[in-house]
C-alpha cells in the first residue's frame, strides 16, 4: 500500500542521502503534510533550495523544483515570484545557506516582505561538509572547526528575520513534529515573507561532538528546552535562561506584500502613460 | 642530498594540510566546500592543538575568505586560503584584486566541476575559468606533487621578481581523497626553505605608510597591468629556480612540465593532473609492444610555457591534447587551443587534435586513453586529423 504522501515524492530518487537519525526527513515530512492538508496545487507550487543537506530535500519532491547555488535560493525564488506572482514559492534552506553565505539575501527578502515561505532546516552545523560551525552554532559547543568550543556569538534567526521586517516568523523542532506541520501550514497561508526555523538534529556531526550521541538524545533535548510561545511569555527572565520559545513568534497581517505592491506600481505607471 | 623524509599514507588533502602546517602562514581564512574542506579542517585542528601560530578566520563565504586573505596579505602577513569549484567562482572578483595588488597569496584549489547542474566531482572548469585572473597556476598529478607544489608556491609567489598570487591545483576526490604514500620533509627543512615572509611594502609598517588599491584612471592602469604581465613572464624562470632548489632538499625534480617516455615518441598525449597517471600506464602498455608513444604533462599553465612546450613536442608526429573542461568556444579545450596557438610560428607542426574528457568526475580509464592513442595512429596513417576536437566517452 502506498504511503498517503508518496504522490508528492519522486520515488526514483529515493533512498535519500541523509544520515541515520537526521532530522531533515521529519521536517520534509512536515512540509509535505502541510502541503497535503492545505491541498496546494502542486502545479502552482515551486520549491527552491540552495546548497547543503537541507537543500537536497527538493530533489525528492515531486513539484517544480530548483536546486540553486550556495546561499542564493532566496534571490532565485524572488525572481520566480516576481516573474509569476501566482506561484506559491517555498524555499528550503539550512543555517549555513541562509544565515552565512546567503545572510544578506535573507534579511533583504524579509525587508521587502515578498511572499516567499522560507523553511530553514537548522541543524546548527555545516553537515554536508562534515561539521564546521555555522553562524548559529551555540556558543561553547563543539564543531570540526571548533574542537575546543565555539567562541563566536551566534544569530537568533527568528529575531534576525523579525528585526529585518519579516511579517511571519515561527520556530519549531523535529520533536514537535505535529506543531511544526501546523506552523508550516500557517506560514504558507501567510501573504508576505514567512520564515520558519525548523530545528533539526544532526547526530552525525553535531550530536556526537556535543554529548548528545543518539538522535533521541537530541530530540529529548528539544523536548526539554523548547517552550510553547504562550507559556514562554509568562516566564520570568530566570526561567527563560537556557530555553527557547517555539510557535508563531511574529505575525503581521495585511502588510504590503512586495510582488503585489510592485504589480500595483506597474498598473499605476501604465495608467499614467496611457493617460 | 635529500633529507630524512617521513613516508606516510595520506590523502591529497591531508598532504596539502601538512604542507600548510609546515609553512605555518600567519593567517588562513576559509569557508568549507567539497572536496577542499578537509584541508582547512585538518588545519583547524593544527591551530587548535597549537602546532601552528596561524590566525584562523572562519568566514561566511568564499568571497569573504579571499577578501580576508587579501586584507591580511596587504597588512604584511603570509596569508592563505583554499577552495574548490563554486567557491573559486564566488571569489572571482577578489582573484583580480589579489593579483592586481600584487599579493603573494598561495591558495590550494581542489579541482571540481562548476554548477549547473550541481556536481561535486572533478573536472577543471573551475581553475580554467580563472586563467585570466593574473594568478600563477600549478597542477599536481598526485598527493606528493600537491604537497611539493604547495611548498614551492610560497617561494614562487613571494619572489620579488614575481609577487603574484598562486593557485596549486589537484584533482577533486581522485587526488584529494585518494590515499597515497607521501614523503613529508622534516618541518624545519620546510621552514628553512620557505623562510620568513618579508614584504617590502605593507600596511602595518607605520614608518612607511602606503595605500593599497586606490583609484587608478587611464593615467596609470595600463602600466600596472603591463607590470603584472612582466611579472608573469619573470615567474617562469623563478619557478625553475625554485624547483631546482627544492630538488636539493627533497630529491624530487620539477619543471614547467613532465616528459614521460618522450625521447623518440611519435604519438604523444598531453594531459594535466591525475589523468596523466592513467596515461603513463597506457604509455607503458604500448611501449611494451614497441610503439613509440609518450606523455607530456603540463605542470604550469600560468605562465604558459609556450616555447618550451613547442620544443618538447617538436619531435612528435601526432599530438592529442586532453582538456578536462569545456570552453564552449566550439574550438576545443583551453590547453588545446593555447598549444595550437603556440605552434603557429613553429617551423614543424605535428598533427594535433583535442579531446574534452572526464567532465564532472567521469572516470577516464586506460581504455579511453588507449583509444586516444589509436585515434592518433589513424591520423598518422591518414596524414591528417580525422576530427579536430571531440568529446571522449560521451553519449550523443
XYZ file of C-alpha atoms in Angstrom:
671
model
C 0.000 0.000 0.000
C 1.348 3.382 -0.942
C 2.070 5.965 1.737
C -0.503 8.785 1.511
C 2.299 11.306 0.911
C 4.055 9.220 -1.721
C 2.343 11.131 -4.520
C 4.464 14.129 -3.516
C 7.725 12.224 -3.806
C 10.000 11.316 -6.684
C 10.218 7.658 -5.715
C 13.028 7.064 -8.187
C 15.241 9.467 -6.265
C 14.913 7.515 -3.021
C 16.540 6.443 -0.753
C 17.579 9.897 0.414
C 21.169 10.808 1.302
C 20.561 11.880 4.884
C 22.353 10.076 7.696
C 20.567 7.688 10.040
C 18.882 9.748 12.741
C 18.949 13.017 10.770
C 16.001 15.289 11.418
C 15.655 16.550 7.870
C 13.248 13.766 6.897
C 10.911 14.866 9.711
C 10.976 18.482 8.506
C 10.441 17.393 4.904
C 7.511 15.287 6.033
C 6.081 18.262 7.927
C 6.259 20.304 4.714
C 4.503 17.574 2.747
C 1.805 17.151 5.381
C 1.250 20.902 5.310
C 1.036 20.870 1.517
C -1.370 17.925 1.660
C -3.606 19.397 4.347
C -3.750 22.715 2.514
C -4.475 20.835 -0.719
C -1.953 23.019 -2.518
C -1.943 22.806 -6.274
C 1.435 21.195 -6.917
C 1.345 22.597 -10.442
C 1.458 26.079 -8.938
C 3.942 25.385 -6.186
C 7.675 25.798 -6.718
C 10.269 24.589 -4.237
C 13.670 26.261 -4.355
C 16.790 25.284 -2.456
C 20.421 26.301 -2.111
C 23.269 24.008 -1.120
C 23.693 21.758 1.874
C 21.967 18.776 3.465
C 18.646 20.633 3.714
C 18.826 21.697 0.110
C 18.770 18.119 -1.097
C 15.112 17.886 0.001
C 13.566 19.336 -3.180
C 15.327 16.644 -5.184
C 12.921 14.154 -3.611
C 9.813 16.317 -4.021
C 7.522 15.897 -6.990
C 6.971 19.603 -7.583
C 8.623 22.076 -9.885
C 11.913 22.374 -8.064
C 15.046 24.417 -8.497
C 18.325 23.419 -6.857
C 20.483 26.543 -6.971
C 23.862 27.645 -5.615
C 25.053 28.079 -2.051
C 23.193 30.856 -0.293
C 21.259 32.031 -3.338
C 17.971 30.182 -3.050
C 16.142 33.331 -1.926
C 17.251 35.507 -4.896
C 16.294 32.709 -7.313
C 12.950 32.410 -5.532
C 12.493 36.189 -5.660
C 12.906 36.023 -9.439
C 10.337 33.251 -9.713
C 7.804 35.083 -7.555
C 8.259 38.373 -9.409
C 8.021 36.703 -12.812
C 4.814 34.923 -11.845
C 3.228 36.154 -8.600
C 0.525 33.482 -8.962
C 3.025 30.827 -7.959
C 3.459 29.716 -4.383
C 7.171 29.682 -3.726
C 8.681 27.662 -0.893
C 12.385 27.983 -0.119
C 14.132 25.104 1.597
C 17.411 26.154 3.127
C 19.781 25.470 6.012
C 21.530 27.565 8.617
C 24.815 27.799 6.697
C 22.976 28.500 3.471
C 20.540 31.097 4.815
C 22.463 32.714 7.648
C 26.096 32.703 6.460
C 26.743 32.817 2.746
C 23.170 33.894 1.973
C 22.545 36.039 5.028
C 22.250 39.226 3.069
C 19.522 37.787 0.859
C 17.573 36.558 3.880
C 17.335 39.971 5.523
C 16.541 41.800 2.301
C 13.766 39.396 1.324
C 12.352 39.878 4.822
C 12.656 43.651 4.485
C 10.763 43.648 1.182
C 8.070 41.386 2.608
C 7.967 39.354 -0.569
C 5.567 36.430 -0.430
C 8.010 33.546 -0.010
C 7.867 30.817 2.584
C 11.389 30.145 3.786
C 11.860 26.984 5.804
C 15.276 26.862 7.389
C 16.346 23.352 8.424
C 18.515 24.492 11.296
C 20.883 21.751 12.446
C 23.303 24.416 13.786
C 26.209 22.985 11.781
C 27.547 22.584 8.242
C 26.505 18.956 7.893
C 27.278 18.430 4.211
C 30.933 19.338 4.652
C 31.303 17.365 7.899
C 30.505 19.669 10.742
C 32.119 23.097 10.604
C 30.471 25.621 12.875
C 27.887 27.942 11.355
C 26.624 31.378 12.424
C 24.001 29.695 14.602
C 26.195 27.091 16.309
C 25.553 27.731 20.018
C 28.433 29.302 21.934
C 30.620 26.761 23.690
C 29.525 23.803 21.590
C 31.969 21.773 19.569
C 32.439 21.551 15.826
C 35.110 20.283 13.494
C 36.431 23.840 13.191
C 35.894 24.454 16.899
C 37.475 21.418 18.576
C 37.814 23.394 21.810
C 34.426 25.061 21.622
C 32.672 27.769 19.633
C 33.718 31.228 20.806
C 31.732 33.387 18.372
C 28.290 34.693 19.324
C 25.519 33.185 17.240
C 22.467 34.519 15.431
C 18.953 34.031 16.752
C 17.476 33.547 13.286
C 13.901 34.319 14.267
C 14.881 37.574 15.953
C 17.052 38.431 12.953
C 14.258 37.916 10.435
C 11.669 39.627 12.616
C 14.010 42.590 13.028
C 14.612 42.738 9.297
C 10.895 43.093 8.663
C 9.645 39.554 8.034
C 5.891 39.527 8.700
C 5.589 35.894 9.780
C 8.251 34.315 11.958
C 7.950 30.971 13.683
C 10.071 28.252 15.211
C 9.521 24.527 15.529
C 11.540 21.414 16.191
C 11.617 17.860 14.916
C 10.466 16.640 18.333
C 7.330 18.767 17.945
C 6.573 17.330 14.521
C 2.833 17.920 14.515
C 3.043 21.549 15.692
C 5.782 22.039 13.087
C 3.338 20.969 10.382
C 0.783 23.474 11.682
C 3.392 26.240 11.741
C 4.398 25.494 8.156
C 0.732 25.494 7.113
C 0.267 28.884 8.655
C 3.478 30.150 7.062
C 2.396 29.008 3.609
C -1.021 30.650 4.023
C 0.541 33.925 5.144
C 0.738 36.576 2.445
C 4.163 38.165 2.809
C 7.563 36.971 3.863
C 7.200 33.965 6.150
C 10.098 32.327 7.906
C 10.076 29.036 9.759
C 13.123 27.973 11.710
C 12.853 24.195 11.975
C 15.399 22.893 14.464
C 16.580 19.589 13.101
C 19.051 17.222 14.752
C 22.387 16.348 13.177
C 23.550 13.393 15.271
C 26.466 12.682 12.934
C 28.280 15.996 13.085
C 26.688 17.929 15.913
C 25.343 15.430 18.411
C 28.307 13.118 18.741
C 30.630 16.054 19.398
C 28.285 17.584 21.959
C 27.357 14.778 24.341
C 24.120 14.073 22.504
C 25.275 10.839 20.962
C 21.971 9.341 19.887
C 19.349 11.047 17.718
C 16.830 10.527 20.506
C 19.080 12.447 22.914
C 18.812 15.409 20.588
C 15.042 15.064 20.245
C 14.723 14.919 24.025
C 16.909 17.999 24.242
C 14.369 19.821 22.080
C 11.554 18.500 24.270
C 13.254 19.685 27.448
C 14.371 23.113 26.241
C 11.590 24.292 23.943
C 8.698 26.199 25.461
C 5.438 26.989 23.674
C 5.202 30.675 22.926
C 2.109 31.356 25.030
C 3.775 29.770 28.045
C 7.075 31.475 27.210
C 5.525 34.894 27.660
C 4.565 34.030 31.237
C 8.116 33.027 32.232
C 10.476 35.242 34.174
C 13.898 36.017 32.701
C 15.452 33.488 35.081
C 13.047 30.815 33.940
C 13.791 31.599 30.311
C 17.524 31.031 30.763
C 18.775 28.170 28.586
C 15.352 27.691 26.979
C 13.825 28.938 23.754
C 10.293 29.632 22.513
C 8.580 27.671 19.763
C 5.449 28.533 17.857
C 4.456 31.640 15.926
C 6.694 34.421 17.262
C 5.609 37.250 14.985
C 2.662 37.698 12.697
C 1.684 40.931 10.989
C -1.418 40.672 8.820
C -2.111 42.802 5.763
C 1.349 44.339 5.478
C 2.071 45.432 1.894
C 3.454 42.432 0.023
C 6.218 43.181 -2.457
C 5.013 41.410 -5.614
C 1.532 42.885 -5.110
C 2.890 46.373 -4.425
C 5.061 46.072 -7.492
C 2.149 44.952 -9.697
C 0.152 47.940 -8.460
C 3.084 50.204 -9.289
C 3.190 48.811 -12.830
C -0.560 49.358 -13.182
C -0.231 52.965 -11.984
C 2.663 53.627 -14.340
C 0.721 52.153 -17.247
C -2.335 54.252 -16.410
C -0.210 57.378 -16.386
C 1.491 56.578 -19.689
C -1.860 55.780 -21.311
C -3.443 58.955 -19.942
C 71.246 15.259 -0.726
C 67.700 14.567 0.223
C 66.763 14.980 3.859
C 65.413 12.364 6.195
C 61.842 12.204 4.985
C 58.840 10.567 6.554
C 56.812 8.292 4.306
C 53.166 8.280 5.301
C 49.910 7.095 3.753
C 47.546 10.010 3.451
C 45.004 11.690 1.214
C 45.922 14.572 -1.044
C 44.017 16.924 1.220
C 45.931 15.720 4.266
C 49.228 16.081 2.398
C 48.385 19.669 1.462
C 47.277 20.383 5.033
C 50.688 19.172 6.237
C 52.440 21.385 3.696
C 50.441 24.321 5.070
C 51.261 23.294 8.634
C 54.965 23.279 7.823
C 54.678 26.641 6.046
C 52.765 27.945 9.090
C 51.312 31.063 7.451
C 50.294 33.993 9.621
C 46.649 33.955 8.536
C 44.287 31.440 6.946
C 40.718 32.430 6.138
C 38.415 29.792 4.755
C 34.931 28.528 4.092
C 34.037 24.845 3.681
C 33.410 23.397 0.231
C 33.594 19.856 -1.046
C 36.169 18.453 -1.888
C 38.553 21.023 -0.411
C 37.021 21.091 3.087
C 39.448 18.595 4.616
C 42.486 20.780 4.011
C 41.246 23.567 6.214
C 39.564 21.190 8.618
C 42.853 19.390 9.287
C 44.404 22.815 9.574
C 41.883 23.998 12.140
C 42.914 21.023 14.277
C 46.574 22.049 13.925
C 45.613 25.568 15.020
C 43.590 24.309 17.970
C 46.373 21.951 19.023
C 48.878 24.775 18.977
C 51.020 23.174 16.255
C 50.980 26.398 14.225
C 50.841 30.066 15.072
C 48.308 30.871 12.350
C 45.358 33.157 12.998
C 42.443 31.238 11.552
C 39.383 33.125 10.343
C 36.298 31.078 9.509
C 34.265 33.417 7.364
C 30.739 33.340 5.954
C 31.527 32.785 2.253
C 34.420 32.288 -0.132
C 34.130 35.884 -1.258
C 34.887 36.834 2.329
C 37.599 34.159 2.582
C 39.547 35.721 -0.259
C 38.781 39.231 0.989
C 40.126 38.424 4.456
C 43.194 36.771 2.927
C 43.813 39.853 0.809
C 43.454 42.114 3.822
C 45.896 40.028 5.815
C 48.374 39.835 2.948
C 48.231 43.594 2.338
C 48.841 44.106 6.043
C 52.100 42.205 5.657
C 51.111 38.689 6.668
C 51.781 35.458 4.835
C 48.169 34.630 4.132
C 46.487 31.641 2.531
C 43.112 30.101 1.840
C 41.857 27.069 -0.070
C 38.780 26.342 -2.137
C 37.082 24.425 -4.963
C 34.602 24.988 -7.768
C 31.770 27.336 -6.732
C 33.992 28.724 -4.022
C 36.562 29.773 -6.591
C 33.793 31.158 -8.787
C 32.461 33.216 -5.891
C 35.986 34.574 -5.324
C 36.190 35.772 -8.925
C 36.065 39.469 -8.116
C 38.664 39.067 -5.388
C 41.037 36.973 -7.507
C 41.682 40.041 -9.630
C 42.133 42.184 -6.537
C 44.786 39.800 -5.152
C 46.797 39.772 -8.383
C 46.248 43.470 -9.075
C 47.515 44.362 -5.591
C 50.489 42.034 -6.224
C 49.827 39.998 -3.102
C 51.691 36.672 -2.987
C 48.789 34.630 -1.651
C 49.059 30.870 -2.071
C 45.794 29.005 -2.493
C 45.334 25.260 -2.887
C 42.424 24.633 -5.244
C 40.942 21.157 -5.338
C 39.513 20.955 -8.827
C 35.796 20.303 -9.047
C 33.230 20.830 -11.789
C 31.247 24.057 -11.759
C 27.471 24.088 -11.399
C 24.966 23.861 -13.031
C 23.721 21.384 -12.609
C 25.477 20.839 -9.337
C 28.205 18.237 -9.408
C 30.830 17.666 -6.737
C 33.357 15.637 -8.728
C 36.498 16.505 -10.599
C 36.986 18.482 -13.714
C 38.974 21.629 -14.364
C 36.192 24.056 -15.235
C 36.847 25.990 -12.017
C 40.520 26.848 -12.488
C 40.309 27.032 -16.285
C 37.833 29.825 -15.714
C 40.472 31.618 -13.631
C 43.268 31.564 -16.224
C 42.842 35.263 -16.942
C 42.827 36.421 -13.330
C 46.564 37.060 -13.093
C 47.262 34.097 -10.815
C 50.070 31.625 -11.347
C 48.604 28.133 -11.779
C 50.442 24.929 -10.918
C 48.828 21.493 -11.313
C 49.600 18.250 -9.475
C 49.195 14.664 -10.624
C 49.406 13.128 -7.161
C 49.220 13.877 -3.449
C 53.019 14.044 -3.419
C 53.052 16.672 -6.129
C 50.273 18.620 -4.430
C 52.371 18.704 -1.253
C 55.561 19.663 -3.089
C 53.817 22.319 -5.191
C 52.233 23.992 -2.165
C 55.651 24.448 -0.548
C 57.326 25.678 -3.735
C 54.426 28.042 -4.445
C 55.271 30.144 -1.391
C 58.750 30.862 -2.731
C 57.490 31.463 -6.267
C 54.712 33.837 -5.233
C 56.850 35.811 -2.779
C 59.876 36.197 -5.046
C 60.385 39.961 -5.509
C 60.585 39.396 -9.277
C 57.125 37.829 -9.196
C 54.821 38.929 -6.343
C 51.819 37.205 -7.839
C 49.211 35.031 -6.136
C 49.475 31.349 -6.910
C 46.957 28.520 -7.165
C 48.169 24.996 -6.571
C 45.646 22.630 -8.066
C 44.933 18.942 -7.660
C 42.073 16.737 -8.750
C 38.976 16.590 -6.556
C 38.369 13.204 -4.907
C 40.824 11.419 -7.226
C 43.800 13.108 -5.584
C 42.166 14.957 -2.692
C 40.534 11.893 -1.152
C 42.623 9.031 -2.565
C 45.220 7.688 -0.139
C 48.785 7.508 -1.402
C 52.251 7.262 0.057
C 53.585 10.753 0.561
C 57.122 11.702 1.551
C 56.987 14.562 4.013
C 60.038 16.710 4.528
C 61.084 17.464 8.098
C 59.275 20.538 9.455
C 62.452 22.547 9.968
C 63.591 21.863 6.405
C 60.344 23.271 5.006
C 60.526 26.232 7.373
C 64.067 26.897 6.230
C 63.058 26.573 2.584
C 60.108 28.960 2.712
C 61.863 31.328 5.119
C 60.182 34.289 6.712
C 57.945 36.474 4.582
C 59.437 39.945 4.397
C 57.295 42.213 2.243
C 58.883 45.462 1.118
C 55.668 47.472 1.447
C 52.846 46.632 3.789
C 50.047 48.342 5.665
C 51.234 47.560 9.183
C 54.568 49.248 8.561
C 53.705 52.566 10.219
C 57.124 54.059 9.456
C 56.431 53.785 5.717
C 52.726 54.456 5.162
C 51.307 53.181 1.878
C 47.889 52.988 0.310
C 46.741 49.802 -1.407
C 44.299 49.746 -4.293
C 43.499 53.447 -4.761
C 41.690 54.640 -7.857
C 43.866 54.495 -10.956
C 42.429 56.033 -14.072
C 43.704 55.831 -17.655
C 46.866 57.584 -16.466
C 48.461 54.524 -14.842
C 46.194 51.482 -15.199
C 47.932 50.282 -18.359
C 51.357 50.414 -16.736
C 50.140 48.422 -13.744
C 48.726 45.702 -15.972
C 51.927 45.727 -18.025
C 53.917 45.189 -14.832
C 51.700 42.252 -13.892
C 52.284 40.728 -17.331
C 56.039 41.256 -16.963
C 55.943 39.627 -13.515
C 54.149 36.646 -15.013
C 56.896 36.372 -17.637
C 59.535 36.507 -14.905
C 57.722 33.786 -12.989
C 58.792 31.151 -15.495
C 62.451 31.445 -14.552
C 61.627 31.710 -10.859
C 59.538 28.529 -10.995
C 62.530 26.678 -12.458
C 64.950 28.127 -9.900
C 62.683 27.240 -7.003
C 62.241 23.729 -8.424
C 65.989 23.283 -8.625
C 66.436 24.385 -5.044
C 63.561 22.171 -3.957
C 65.178 19.174 -5.630
C 68.170 19.679 -3.364
C 66.110 19.309 -0.200
C 63.641 16.715 -1.469
C 65.312 14.740 -4.230
C 62.214 15.358 -6.345
C 62.643 17.231 -9.600
C 60.054 19.531 -11.104
C 59.934 21.641 -14.227
C 57.344 23.539 -16.207
C 56.047 20.160 -17.375
C 56.934 16.498 -17.145
C 58.023 14.480 -20.166
C 57.328 10.761 -19.921
C 58.986 8.465 -22.473
C 59.145 11.321 -24.930
C 62.624 10.744 -26.379
C 61.597 9.063 -29.637
C 57.844 9.402 -29.187
C 55.864 9.886 -32.380
C 52.414 9.880 -30.832
C 52.000 11.983 -27.717
C 49.174 12.662 -25.290
C 49.214 15.982 -23.435
C 47.122 15.953 -20.266
C 47.115 17.633 -16.849
C 46.918 16.288 -13.320
C 45.722 12.853 -12.237
C 44.737 11.655 -15.714
C 48.447 11.807 -16.563
C 48.971 8.896 -14.169
C 46.496 6.813 -16.144
C 48.109 7.935 -19.403
C 51.520 6.768 -18.119
C 50.077 3.280 -17.659
C 48.842 3.332 -21.256
C 52.223 4.540 -22.490
C 53.876 1.666 -20.616
C 51.500 -0.873 -22.154
C 52.059 0.440 -25.677
C 55.812 0.795 -25.195
C 55.891 -2.876 -24.176
C 54.510 -3.612 -27.628
C 57.234 -1.494 -29.197
C 55.043 1.503 -30.027
C 56.659 4.926 -29.984
C 54.298 6.766 -27.663
C 54.833 9.319 -24.939
C 53.146 11.640 -22.480
C 53.617 15.289 -21.755
C 52.087 16.521 -18.512
C 51.995 20.309 -18.142
C 52.611 21.445 -14.582
C 52.434 25.193 -15.010
C 49.626 26.768 -17.068
C 50.214 30.349 -15.923
C 52.675 31.461 -17.066
C 52.055 29.358 -20.165
C 55.392 27.824 -21.222
C 54.681 28.071 -24.940
C 58.227 27.972 -26.345
C 59.293 25.138 -24.049
C 56.215 23.065 -24.885
C 56.752 23.564 -28.611
C 60.389 22.490 -28.255
C 59.435 19.430 -26.228
C 56.834 18.384 -28.780
C 58.930 19.194 -31.851
C 59.829 15.550 -32.419
C 56.245 14.306 -32.218
C 54.255 13.484 -35.330
C 50.778 13.404 -33.814
C 49.656 15.033 -30.581
C 46.388 14.688 -28.666
C 45.640 17.387 -26.118
C 43.150 16.354 -23.468
C 41.225 19.055 -21.611
C 39.153 18.337 -18.517
C 36.850 21.309 -19.154
C 34.774 22.746 -21.955
C 35.369 26.273 -23.190
C 32.226 26.433 -25.367
C 34.283 28.307 -27.923
C 33.481 25.422 -30.324
C 37.236 25.248 -30.941
C 38.219 22.800 -28.201
C 39.608 22.957 -24.693
C 41.785 25.727 -23.295
C 45.043 23.789 -23.269
C 44.399 22.535 -26.804
C 43.765 25.966 -28.260
C 46.694 27.571 -26.427
C 49.061 24.833 -27.503
C 47.886 25.067 -31.118
C 48.445 28.815 -30.987
C 51.945 28.219 -29.590
C 52.770 26.168 -32.673
C 51.736 28.934 -35.101
C 55.311 30.143 -35.542
C 56.936 26.723 -35.317
C 58.691 25.527 -38.476
C 57.428 21.998 -37.906
C 53.966 21.277 -36.614
C 52.667 17.851 -35.582
C 49.141 16.737 -36.361
C 47.144 17.929 -33.404
C 43.717 17.071 -32.080
C 41.833 17.931 -28.923
C 39.616 15.982 -26.559
C 37.342 17.162 -23.808
C 37.156 14.382 -21.230
C 36.349 13.420 -17.660
C 33.716 16.097 -17.026
C 32.015 16.125 -13.641
C 34.200 13.276 -12.430
C 33.531 10.819 -15.257
C 36.197 8.184 -14.890
C 38.781 8.132 -17.641
C 40.485 4.764 -17.743
C 43.310 3.159 -19.714
C 40.674 2.093 -22.235
C 39.689 5.662 -23.148
C 43.268 6.895 -23.277
C 44.186 3.813 -25.321
C 41.510 4.900 -27.783
C 43.126 8.350 -27.982
C 46.439 6.774 -28.974
C 44.549 4.650 -31.529
C 42.951 7.787 -32.976
C 46.434 9.289 -33.296
C 47.613 6.179 -35.141
C 44.740 6.607 -37.591
C 45.625 10.266 -38.085
C 49.263 9.382 -38.768
C 48.316 6.730 -41.325
C 45.901 9.133 -42.971
C 48.312 12.045 -42.774
C 45.544 14.265 -41.428
C 43.435 14.692 -38.326
C 40.039 12.976 -38.613
C 38.345 15.316 -36.181
C 39.944 18.415 -34.709
C 38.129 18.333 -31.389
C 35.847 15.746 -29.869
C 34.368 14.678 -26.556
C 35.801 11.464 -25.178
C 33.393 8.840 -23.864
C 30.149 10.725 -24.422
C 26.625 9.537 -25.203
C 25.260 11.510 -28.127
